[in-house]
Amino acid sequence: MSSASSSELNPLNVAILTVSDTRGADQDTSGQYLEDQVLAAGHHLIARRIVPDDVYLVRALMSNWIADQEVHAVIITGGTGFHERDSTPEAVAPLLDKTIEGFGEEFRRLSASEIGSSTVQSRAFGGLANHTVIFCLPGSTGACRTGWEGILLSQLDSRHGPCNFSALALRKPDRSYGRIHHVIGTRAER
C-alpha cells in the first residue's frame, strides 16, 4: 500500500459503474458527480457504464475491467442497500482477491454524521482484484460525495502519505487484454 511521496500526481485510469434498474444517462447524477471528481483530481476516465442491478451482468462487466490491464480503479455506485434487487456486494465480492475492510468501516463512520443510524444499512465496501482497486458506494449523490471527499480523493492520489492505493494499482500485471479472447474464446467458438 505504501507509495513514495512525490510532488507529481501519477494519474490512474478509472472506470465508473452505476448499478441501477431505473437510471439512464440523464438521471445518473451520482455517476456524473464521480466522473467530474475523477477528472478534476487529474485521473483519466477510461470507461463509464450503467447496468441493471443484476448479479451476472455486474459480474461480467467487472470481470472484464479487472482483466483489462488499462483499468487501475473502479468506482461503483448503487446496489449496496437492502432492497431485494440490491446485489452489488453479491456480484463483486466473489471476484476480489482481498477486501479493504477499512473502506466500509470508514465510509459508515463518515456517513453517520450525515444520516445517523441509517448508515448501518450501507453495505459499502472495497477490495482488490488483479491489482485493480474497487470501491462500492451507495447510489445517492450525497453518499458518493461522502465517499469521494472523505476517502477516495486521498487514497487514489499517489502523493498522499503515509500510504495510498495508487502504487499498488499502477503495478497491475502486464497482460494483453486482447489475449483474453485468445485464451477463453468467444461466444461463437466451441
C-alpha positions in Angstrom: 0.0 0.0 0.0 2.9 2.4 0.6 3.9 4.8 -2.1 6.9 7.1 -2.2 5.8 10.6 -1.8 6.1 12.7 -4.8 5.0 16.2 -5.8 3.7 14.9 -9.1 0.5 13.0 -9.4 0.6 9.6 -11.0 -2.9 9.5 -12.6 -4.9 6.4 -12.6 -7.2 5.0 -15.2 -10.6 4.9 -13.5 -13.8 3.2 -14.6 -17.2 4.2 -13.1 -20.1 1.8 -12.9 -23.7 2.9 -11.9 -25.8 -0.1 -10.9 -29.5 0.9 -11.3 -32.7 -0.5 -12.7 -34.2 2.9 -13.1 -31.5 5.5 -14.0 -30.5 6.4 -17.5 -27.6 8.7 -18.5 -29.7 11.8 -17.9 -30.7 10.8 -14.4 -27.3 9.4 -13.3 -26.3 12.3 -11.0 -24.1 10.0 -8.9 -22.1 8.7 -11.8 -21.8 12.2 -13.2 -20.5 13.5 -9.8 -17.9 10.8 -9.7 -16.8 11.4 -13.3 -16.4 15.1 -12.6 -14.4 14.4 -9.4 -12.1 11.8 -11.0 -11.3 14.2 -13.8 -10.9 17.2 -11.5 -8.4 15.2 -9.4 -6.3 14.6 -12.5 -7.1 11.0 -13.2 -8.3 9.5 -16.6 -11.8 8.3 -17.0 -11.4 5.1 -19.1 -15.0 3.9 -19.0 -18.4 4.8 -17.6 -21.3 2.4 -17.7 -24.8 2.0 -16.3 -26.1 -1.6 -15.9 -29.2 -3.0 -14.3 -29.0 -4.4 -10.8 -28.3 -8.0 -11.9 -25.6 -10.1 -10.3 -24.4 -11.7 -13.5 -24.4 -8.5 -15.7 -22.4 -6.6 -13.0 -20.1 -9.6 -12.5 -19.5 -9.9 -16.3 -18.6 -6.3 -16.7 -16.4 -6.2 -13.6 -14.6 -9.4 -14.7 -13.7 -7.6 -18.0 -12.5 -4.5 -16.2 -10.5 -6.5 -13.7 -8.7 -8.4 -16.5 -8.1 -5.2 -18.5 -4.6 -4.0 -17.9 -5.6 -0.4 -18.6 -8.1 -0.2 -15.7 -6.5 0.7 -12.4 -9.5 1.6 -10.3 -13.3 1.0 -10.4 -15.8 3.0 -8.5 -19.3 1.6 -8.4 -22.4 3.5 -7.2 -25.6 1.8 -6.4 -26.9 -1.7 -5.4 -25.4 -1.6 -1.9 -28.5 -1.3 0.1 -31.0 -3.9 1.4 -33.7 -3.7 -1.2 -34.4 -7.1 -2.7 -32.7 -6.0 -6.0 -29.6 -4.6 -4.4 -26.9 -7.1 -5.4 -23.6 -5.2 -5.9 -21.9 -6.9 -2.9 -23.0 -10.4 -4.1 -21.9 -9.6 -7.6 -18.4 -8.1 -6.8 -17.3 -9.9 -3.6 -16.6 -13.3 -5.3 -14.2 -11.5 -7.7 -12.0 -10.0 -5.1 -8.5 -11.2 -4.1 -8.6 -9.1 -1.0 -11.1 -7.0 0.8 -10.4 -3.5 2.1 -12.2 -3.8 5.5 -11.4 -0.3 6.5 -13.1 1.3 3.5 -16.7 0.2 4.5 -15.9 1.0 8.2 -14.6 4.5 7.4 -17.5 5.2 5.0 -20.1 4.3 7.6 -18.3 6.3 10.2 -18.2 9.4 8.0 -21.9 9.0 6.9 -23.2 8.6 10.4 -22.8 12.3 11.0 -25.0 12.9 7.8 -27.6 10.2 8.1 -27.4 8.9 11.6 -28.1 5.3 12.4 -29.3 4.7 8.8 -25.7 4.2 8.0 -25.9 0.7 9.3 -27.9 -0.2 6.2 -25.0 0.7 3.9 -23.1 -2.2 2.5 -20.4 0.0 1.0 -17.1 -1.9 0.7 -13.8 -2.0 -1.2 -11.4 -4.6 -2.4 -8.6 -5.6 -4.7 -8.6 -7.9 -7.7 -5.7 -8.3 -10.2 -4.2 -5.0 -8.8 -7.5 -3.2 -9.6 -8.8 -1.3 -6.6 -12.6 -1.4 -6.4 -14.8 0.7 -4.3 -18.6 0.2 -4.0 -20.7 3.1 -2.8 -24.4 3.7 -2.3 -26.4 5.1 -5.2 -27.1 8.6 -3.8 -25.1 11.5 -4.9 -24.6 12.5 -1.2 -23.1 9.1 -0.4 -20.8 9.4 -3.4 -19.7 12.8 -2.2 -19.0 11.4 1.3 -17.0 8.5 -0.1 -15.1 10.7 -2.6 -14.2 13.6 -0.3 -13.7 11.5 2.8 -11.7 8.6 1.4 -11.2 8.2 -2.3 -9.7 11.6 -3.2 -6.7 11.0 -1.0 -6.5 7.2 -1.3 -6.3 7.4 -5.2 -3.7 10.2 -5.0 -0.1 9.0 -5.4 1.1 12.0 -3.4 -1.0 11.1 -0.3 1.0 9.7 2.7 1.8 7.7 4.5 0.1 5.3 2.1 -2.4 5.1 -0.7 -3.7 2.6 -3.3 -2.1 4.3 -6.3 1.2 2.5 -6.4 -0.5 -0.9 -6.0 -2.9 -0.2 -8.9 -0.1 1.0 -11.1 1.7 -2.3 -10.7 -1.0 -4.2 -12.5 0.5 -7.2 -14.3 1.3 -6.6 -18.0 -1.1 -8.9 -19.7 -2.5 -8.2 -23.1 -6.3 -7.7 -22.7 -6.8 -8.8 -26.3 -5.3 -12.1 -25.1 -8.5 -12.9 -23.2 -10.4 -13.9 -26.3 -7.5 -16.0 -27.5 -7.3 -17.9 -24.2 -11.1 -18.3 -23.4 -12.5 -17.8 -26.9 -15.6 -16.0 -27.9 -19.3 -17.0 -27.8 -19.2 -18.1 -31.5 -16.3 -20.5 -30.8 -16.7 -24.0 -29.5 
